[in-house]
């Protein structure tokens, strides 16, 4: 296996912080993403390397193993164990043969397993290792997690299609079983862990399963009351009754018109609407006269 310097791939220093690694990955992933570089094999190869580097360096434990063992970092635990065994048995303290009185067969088994020359039938030569977990980030708009749907991403050149459940929260992580690195000697594949970054460009503010929005209300409706048409998050229209003499900042609740509850089909939070009363502008002379008359009535 050829050694790849993951730090060079992400164009960061070996002392880079987690945040610096994350920023570098996002920048390069956008630059070399297959959607931006269709039919470009070099860009696809670079994109694979970037993802592979991020999967290792963005995980503190994997990064520590990589810094110590390089290309063999996946087997760090086994290598460390073998190193401890070598240290334990290498001195001998003057015992027979310098190896604590090991008989030839035991001696042979020990060093064969340690240095890769396992004897035929040795269980070590058949040791199975689980593949590494892959980590990825996916940026979505809030509208994209309002309903359950299928989504496809490219991981190391392979299309991975999975379901995004409605109600997914910002920075929530989904585990896609078996779509990580390949296992060794028939071991199981690792998993793909996708962290979701959810952006919100709508006029609605999300608070867990509830939504909040502000609605302009003209002075006349606020004073006299009436019916208004309100658009909810999914675009459906709702008729809302405004009580007479509604004050600025009044908040009303539309039950069940909020955001879907995660993995609870048919359940929704609530929608809270805050009224912002808008005063009329550019009054005509006649309107000013009427407001003047009205003010005299209120003060007489």
Short mmCIF file of C-alpha atoms in Angstrom, two decimals:
data_model
loop_
_atom_site.label_atom_id
_atom_site.label_comp_id
_atom_site.label_asym_id
_atom_site.label_seq_id
_atom_site.Cartn_x
_atom_site.Cartn_y
_atom_site.Cartn_z
CA UNK A 1 0.00 0.00 0.00
CA UNK A 2 1.48 3.32 -1.11
CA UNK A 3 1.86 5.94 1.62
CA UNK A 4 -0.28 9.05 1.10
CA UNK A 5 0.47 12.17 3.10
CA UNK A 6 -3.04 13.20 4.15
CA UNK A 7 -1.79 16.54 5.43
CA UNK A 8 -0.46 17.42 1.98
CA UNK A 9 -3.70 16.25 0.39
CA UNK A 10 -5.71 18.71 2.54
CA UNK A 11 -2.98 21.35 2.21
CA UNK A 12 -2.64 21.81 5.97
CA UNK A 13 0.21 21.69 8.46
CA UNK A 14 0.69 18.63 10.69
CA UNK A 15 -0.15 20.86 13.66
CA UNK A 16 -3.44 22.02 12.12
CA UNK A 17 -6.43 22.26 14.45
CA UNK A 18 -9.67 20.33 13.89
CA UNK A 19 -11.35 23.53 12.71
CA UNK A 20 -8.54 24.23 10.20
CA UNK A 21 -8.84 20.69 8.84
CA UNK A 22 -12.62 21.04 8.52
CA UNK A 23 -12.31 24.35 6.63
CA UNK A 24 -9.64 22.94 4.31
CA UNK A 25 -11.76 19.87 3.55
CA UNK A 26 -14.88 21.92 2.74
CA UNK A 27 -12.93 24.22 0.44
CA UNK A 28 -11.27 21.41 -1.51
CA UNK A 29 -14.40 19.22 -1.61
CA UNK A 30 -16.34 22.04 -3.25
CA UNK A 31 -13.53 22.61 -5.75
CA UNK A 32 -13.13 18.99 -6.83
CA UNK A 33 -16.68 17.68 -6.38
CA UNK A 34 -17.82 15.48 -9.31
CA UNK A 35 -20.88 17.68 -9.85
CA UNK A 36 -18.57 20.64 -10.47
CA UNK A 37 -16.12 18.62 -12.59
CA UNK A 38 -18.19 16.20 -14.70
CA UNK A 39 -16.20 13.73 -16.84
CA UNK A 40 -12.93 14.81 -15.23
CA UNK A 41 -11.08 11.70 -13.97
CA UNK A 42 -8.30 13.73 -12.36
CA UNK A 43 -10.80 15.76 -10.32
CA UNK A 44 -12.56 12.54 -9.28
CA UNK A 45 -9.26 11.01 -8.15
CA UNK A 46 -8.45 14.16 -6.19
CA UNK A 47 -11.95 14.17 -4.65
CA UNK A 48 -11.43 10.59 -3.44
CA UNK A 49 -8.09 11.48 -1.86
CA UNK A 50 -9.63 14.51 -0.13
CA UNK A 51 -12.43 12.41 1.36
CA UNK A 52 -10.01 9.70 2.45
CA UNK A 53 -7.74 12.27 4.12
CA UNK A 54 -10.65 13.94 5.89
CA UNK A 55 -12.01 10.62 7.15
CA UNK A 56 -8.71 10.04 8.96
CA UNK A 57 -7.63 13.50 10.07
CA UNK A 58 -11.07 14.71 11.19
CA UNK A 59 -11.25 11.86 13.72
CA UNK A 60 -8.87 12.58 16.65
CA UNK A 61 -8.33 8.89 17.44
CA UNK A 62 -7.66 7.91 13.82
CA UNK A 63 -5.39 10.93 13.38
CA UNK A 64 -3.31 9.86 16.38
CA UNK A 65 -2.93 6.37 14.92
CA UNK A 66 -2.04 7.77 11.50
CA UNK A 67 0.62 10.09 12.94
CA UNK A 68 2.22 7.11 14.69
CA UNK A 69 1.88 4.30 12.14
CA UNK A 70 1.40 6.02 8.78
CA UNK A 71 -0.14 3.79 6.11
CA UNK A 72 -0.59 0.97 8.66
CA UNK A 73 -2.74 3.09 10.98
CA UNK A 74 -5.79 0.85 10.50
CA UNK A 75 -3.95 -1.92 12.38
CA UNK A 76 -2.55 0.38 15.06
CA UNK A 77 -4.02 -1.59 17.97
CA UNK A 78 -2.48 -4.83 16.78
CA UNK A 79 0.88 -3.18 16.08
CA UNK A 80 0.96 -1.55 19.50
CA UNK A 81 0.15 -4.90 21.10
CA UNK A 82 2.96 -6.58 19.21
CA UNK A 83 5.36 -3.83 20.21
CA UNK A 84 4.48 -4.37 23.86
CA UNK A 85 5.08 -8.10 23.44
CA UNK A 86 8.49 -7.47 21.87
CA UNK A 87 9.46 -5.21 24.73
CA UNK A 88 8.22 -7.75 27.27
CA UNK A 89 10.16 -10.70 25.89
CA UNK A 90 13.23 -9.15 24.23
CA UNK A 91 15.48 -8.76 27.36
CA UNK A 92 15.29 -12.14 29.04
CA UNK A 93 17.22 -11.03 32.13
CA UNK A 94 19.89 -13.76 31.73
CA UNK A 95 17.41 -16.61 31.41
CA UNK A 96 18.10 -19.63 29.23
CA UNK A 97 18.66 -18.72 25.58
CA UNK A 98 17.94 -15.09 26.35
CA UNK A 99 14.19 -15.59 25.78
CA UNK A 100 12.91 -16.69 29.15
CA UNK A 101 13.39 -20.43 28.49
CA UNK A 102 11.04 -20.58 25.47
CA UNK A 103 11.17 -23.90 23.68
CA UNK A 104 11.92 -23.75 19.97
CA UNK A 105 8.30 -24.27 18.89
CA UNK A 106 6.96 -21.51 21.13
CA UNK A 107 9.78 -19.22 20.08
CA UNK A 108 8.98 -19.85 16.42
CA UNK A 109 5.25 -19.25 16.89
CA UNK A 110 5.84 -16.03 18.80
CA UNK A 111 8.17 -14.41 16.29
CA UNK A 112 6.31 -15.74 13.26
CA UNK A 113 3.09 -14.08 14.43
CA UNK A 114 4.96 -10.90 15.31
CA UNK A 115 6.79 -10.41 12.04
CA UNK A 116 4.13 -11.60 9.62
CA UNK A 117 5.45 -15.08 8.82
CA UNK A 118 2.61 -16.96 10.49
CA UNK A 119 2.78 -20.73 10.26
CA UNK A 120 0.25 -22.67 8.23
CA UNK A 121 -3.00 -22.92 10.13
CA UNK A 122 -2.09 -20.07 12.49
CA UNK A 123 -5.21 -18.22 13.64
CA UNK A 124 -3.32 -14.91 13.44
CA UNK A 125 -2.97 -15.22 9.64
CA UNK A 126 -6.76 -15.41 9.46
CA UNK A 127 -7.47 -12.51 11.80
CA UNK A 128 -10.41 -10.45 10.60
CA UNK A 129 -10.44 -6.70 10.89
CA UNK A 130 -13.43 -4.41 10.58
CA UNK A 131 -13.07 -1.70 7.94
CA UNK A 132 -12.66 1.90 8.99
CA UNK A 133 -15.64 4.20 9.39
CA UNK A 134 -15.92 7.02 6.87
CA UNK A 135 -17.03 10.50 7.91
CA UNK A 136 -18.75 12.96 5.58
CA UNK A 137 -20.69 16.20 5.77
CA UNK A 138 -23.76 17.07 3.75
CA UNK A 139 -25.19 20.58 3.55
CA UNK A 140 -28.94 20.86 3.02
CA UNK A 141 -31.53 23.61 3.09
CA UNK A 142 -34.22 23.47 5.77
CA UNK A 143 -36.84 22.80 3.08
CA UNK A 144 -34.97 19.63 2.09
CA UNK A 145 -35.52 18.03 5.50
CA UNK A 146 -39.21 18.91 5.70
CA UNK A 147 -40.16 15.66 4.00
CA UNK A 148 -38.62 12.18 3.85
CA UNK A 149 -36.77 11.55 0.59
CA UNK A 150 -33.93 9.63 -1.04
CA UNK A 151 -30.53 11.21 -1.57
CA UNK A 152 -27.33 10.08 -3.30
CA UNK A 153 -23.77 11.10 -2.46
CA UNK A 154 -20.44 10.00 -3.90
CA UNK A 155 -18.02 8.35 -1.47
CA UNK A 156 -14.65 7.27 -2.88
CA UNK A 157 -16.10 7.16 -6.37
CA UNK A 158 -19.12 5.09 -5.43
CA UNK A 159 -22.73 6.27 -5.34
CA UNK A 160 -24.36 5.76 -1.95
CA UNK A 161 -28.14 6.14 -1.94
CA UNK A 162 -29.88 6.49 1.39
CA UNK A 163 -33.03 7.89 3.00
CA UNK A 164 -33.10 11.29 4.70
CA UNK A 165 -35.89 11.22 7.30
CA UNK A 166 -38.10 14.29 7.71
CA UNK A 167 -37.35 16.38 10.79
CA UNK A 168 -33.58 15.89 10.69
CA UNK A 169 -31.80 18.42 12.93
CA UNK A 170 -28.72 20.55 12.31
CA UNK A 171 -25.44 18.67 12.99
CA UNK A 172 -27.31 15.41 13.46
CA UNK A 173 -25.35 12.33 12.31
CA UNK A 174 -26.79 9.41 10.37
CA UNK A 175 -24.96 6.06 10.25
CA UNK A 176 -25.16 4.20 6.94
CA UNK A 177 -24.24 0.60 7.77
CA UNK A 178 -21.58 -1.13 5.63
CA UNK A 179 -20.64 1.83 3.41
CA UNK A 180 -17.31 2.56 5.06
CA UNK A 181 -13.91 1.00 4.33
CA UNK A 182 -13.62 -2.63 3.30
CA UNK A 183 -12.89 -5.21 6.00
CA UNK A 184 -9.62 -7.17 6.07
CA UNK A 185 -9.55 -10.98 5.68
CA UNK A 186 -13.33 -11.12 5.37
CA UNK A 187 -14.01 -8.76 8.24
CA UNK A 188 -17.11 -6.55 8.08
CA UNK A 189 -17.07 -3.22 6.28
CA UNK A 190 -17.01 -0.04 8.30
CA UNK A 191 -19.91 2.41 8.31
CA UNK A 192 -20.49 5.79 6.72
CA UNK A 193 -21.28 8.56 9.21
CA UNK A 194 -22.91 11.60 7.64
CA UNK A 195 -23.12 14.85 9.57
CA UNK A 196 -25.82 17.21 8.31
CA UNK A 197 -25.33 20.96 8.15
CA UNK A 198 -28.79 22.48 7.71
CA UNK A 199 -29.05 26.03 6.39
CA UNK A 200 -32.21 28.10 6.69
CA UNK A 201 -33.02 30.70 4.05
CA UNK A 202 -36.73 30.89 4.78
CA UNK A 203 -38.64 33.50 6.79
CA UNK A 204 -39.39 30.83 9.40
CA UNK A 205 -37.18 30.25 12.43
CA UNK A 206 -36.93 26.66 13.63
CA UNK A 207 -37.03 25.80 17.32
CA UNK A 208 -36.83 21.99 17.57
CA UNK A 209 -40.18 20.93 16.03
CA UNK A 210 -41.81 24.37 16.25
CA UNK A 211 -41.60 27.20 13.74
CA UNK A 212 -41.75 30.95 14.36
CA UNK A 213 -42.43 33.76 11.92
CA UNK A 214 -43.41 37.43 11.92
CA UNK A 215 -46.40 38.68 9.93
CA UNK A 216 -47.09 42.30 8.97
CA UNK A 217 -50.60 43.42 9.86
CA UNK A 218 -52.09 46.67 8.62
CA UNK A 219 -53.43 49.14 11.16
CA UNK A 220 -57.04 48.86 10.03
CA UNK A 221 -57.21 45.07 10.41
CA UNK A 222 -55.45 45.32 13.76
CA UNK A 223 -58.03 47.87 14.99
CA UNK A 224 -61.20 46.48 13.43
CA UNK A 225 -60.33 42.79 13.16
CA UNK A 226 -60.97 40.55 10.17
CA UNK A 227 -59.73 37.48 8.31
CA UNK A 228 -56.30 37.17 6.70
CA UNK A 229 -54.63 34.49 4.57
CA UNK A 230 -51.39 33.06 5.98
CA UNK A 231 -48.85 30.91 4.09
CA UNK A 232 -47.35 28.08 6.17
CA UNK A 233 -43.89 26.55 5.73
CA UNK A 234 -44.99 24.00 3.13
CA UNK A 235 -46.74 26.71 1.09
CA UNK A 236 -50.30 25.77 2.04
CA UNK A 237 -52.71 28.62 2.84
CA UNK A 238 -54.56 29.03 6.13
CA UNK A 239 -57.32 31.51 6.94
CA UNK A 240 -56.65 33.22 10.25
CA UNK A 241 -59.11 35.34 12.21
CA UNK A 242 -57.68 38.55 13.68
CA UNK A 243 -59.44 39.85 16.78
CA UNK A 244 -60.40 43.56 16.94
CA UNK A 245 -57.94 45.78 18.78
CA UNK A 246 -55.04 43.41 18.30
CA UNK A 247 -51.86 44.83 19.82
CA UNK A 248 -48.45 44.95 18.18
CA UNK A 249 -46.37 41.89 19.11
CA UNK A 250 -49.40 39.66 19.69
CA UNK A 251 -48.50 36.01 19.17
CA UNK A 252 -50.88 33.32 17.90
CA UNK A 253 -50.36 29.55 17.53
CA UNK A 254 -51.35 27.36 14.62
CA UNK A 255 -51.33 23.84 16.06
CA UNK A 256 -49.73 21.15 13.92
CA UNK A 257 -48.43 23.60 11.31
CA UNK A 258 -44.81 23.48 12.45
CA UNK A 259 -41.96 21.13 11.49
CA UNK A 260 -42.21 17.33 11.20
CA UNK A 261 -41.22 15.38 14.31
CA UNK A 262 -38.19 13.18 13.55
CA UNK A 263 -39.18 9.59 12.74
CA UNK A 264 -42.78 10.11 13.88
CA UNK A 265 -44.83 10.03 10.72
CA UNK A 266 -47.76 12.44 10.71
CA UNK A 267 -46.65 14.35 13.82
CA UNK A 268 -45.77 18.04 13.57
CA UNK A 269 -44.80 20.84 15.89
CA UNK A 270 -46.68 24.15 16.01
CA UNK A 271 -46.36 27.40 14.07
CA UNK A 272 -46.16 30.61 16.10
CA UNK A 273 -47.00 33.88 14.35
CA UNK A 274 -46.09 37.26 15.82
CA UNK A 275 -47.99 40.27 14.48
CA UNK A 276 -46.07 43.34 13.43
CA UNK A 277 -48.54 46.22 13.00
CA UNK A 278 -47.57 48.46 10.11
CA UNK A 279 -48.61 52.11 10.21
CA UNK A 280 -49.92 53.69 6.99
CA UNK A 281 -47.54 55.97 5.10
CA UNK A 282 -47.94 58.82 2.57
CA UNK A 283 -51.33 59.85 3.97
CA UNK A 284 -53.56 62.01 1.82
CA UNK A 285 -54.95 65.26 3.18
CA UNK A 286 -58.35 63.62 3.56
CA UNK A 287 -56.82 60.71 5.55
CA UNK A 288 -55.06 63.17 7.81
CA UNK A 289 -58.37 64.98 8.40
CA UNK A 290 -60.06 61.72 9.34
CA UNK A 291 -57.27 60.77 11.75
CA UNK A 292 -57.51 64.23 13.27
CA UNK A 293 -61.26 63.81 13.77
CA UNK A 294 -60.68 60.40 15.27
CA UNK A 295 -58.09 61.73 17.69
CA UNK A 296 -60.54 64.46 18.82
CA UNK A 297 -63.18 61.81 19.47
CA UNK A 298 -60.73 59.85 21.63
CA UNK A 299 -59.70 62.91 23.65
CA UNK A 300 -63.09 64.61 24.08
#
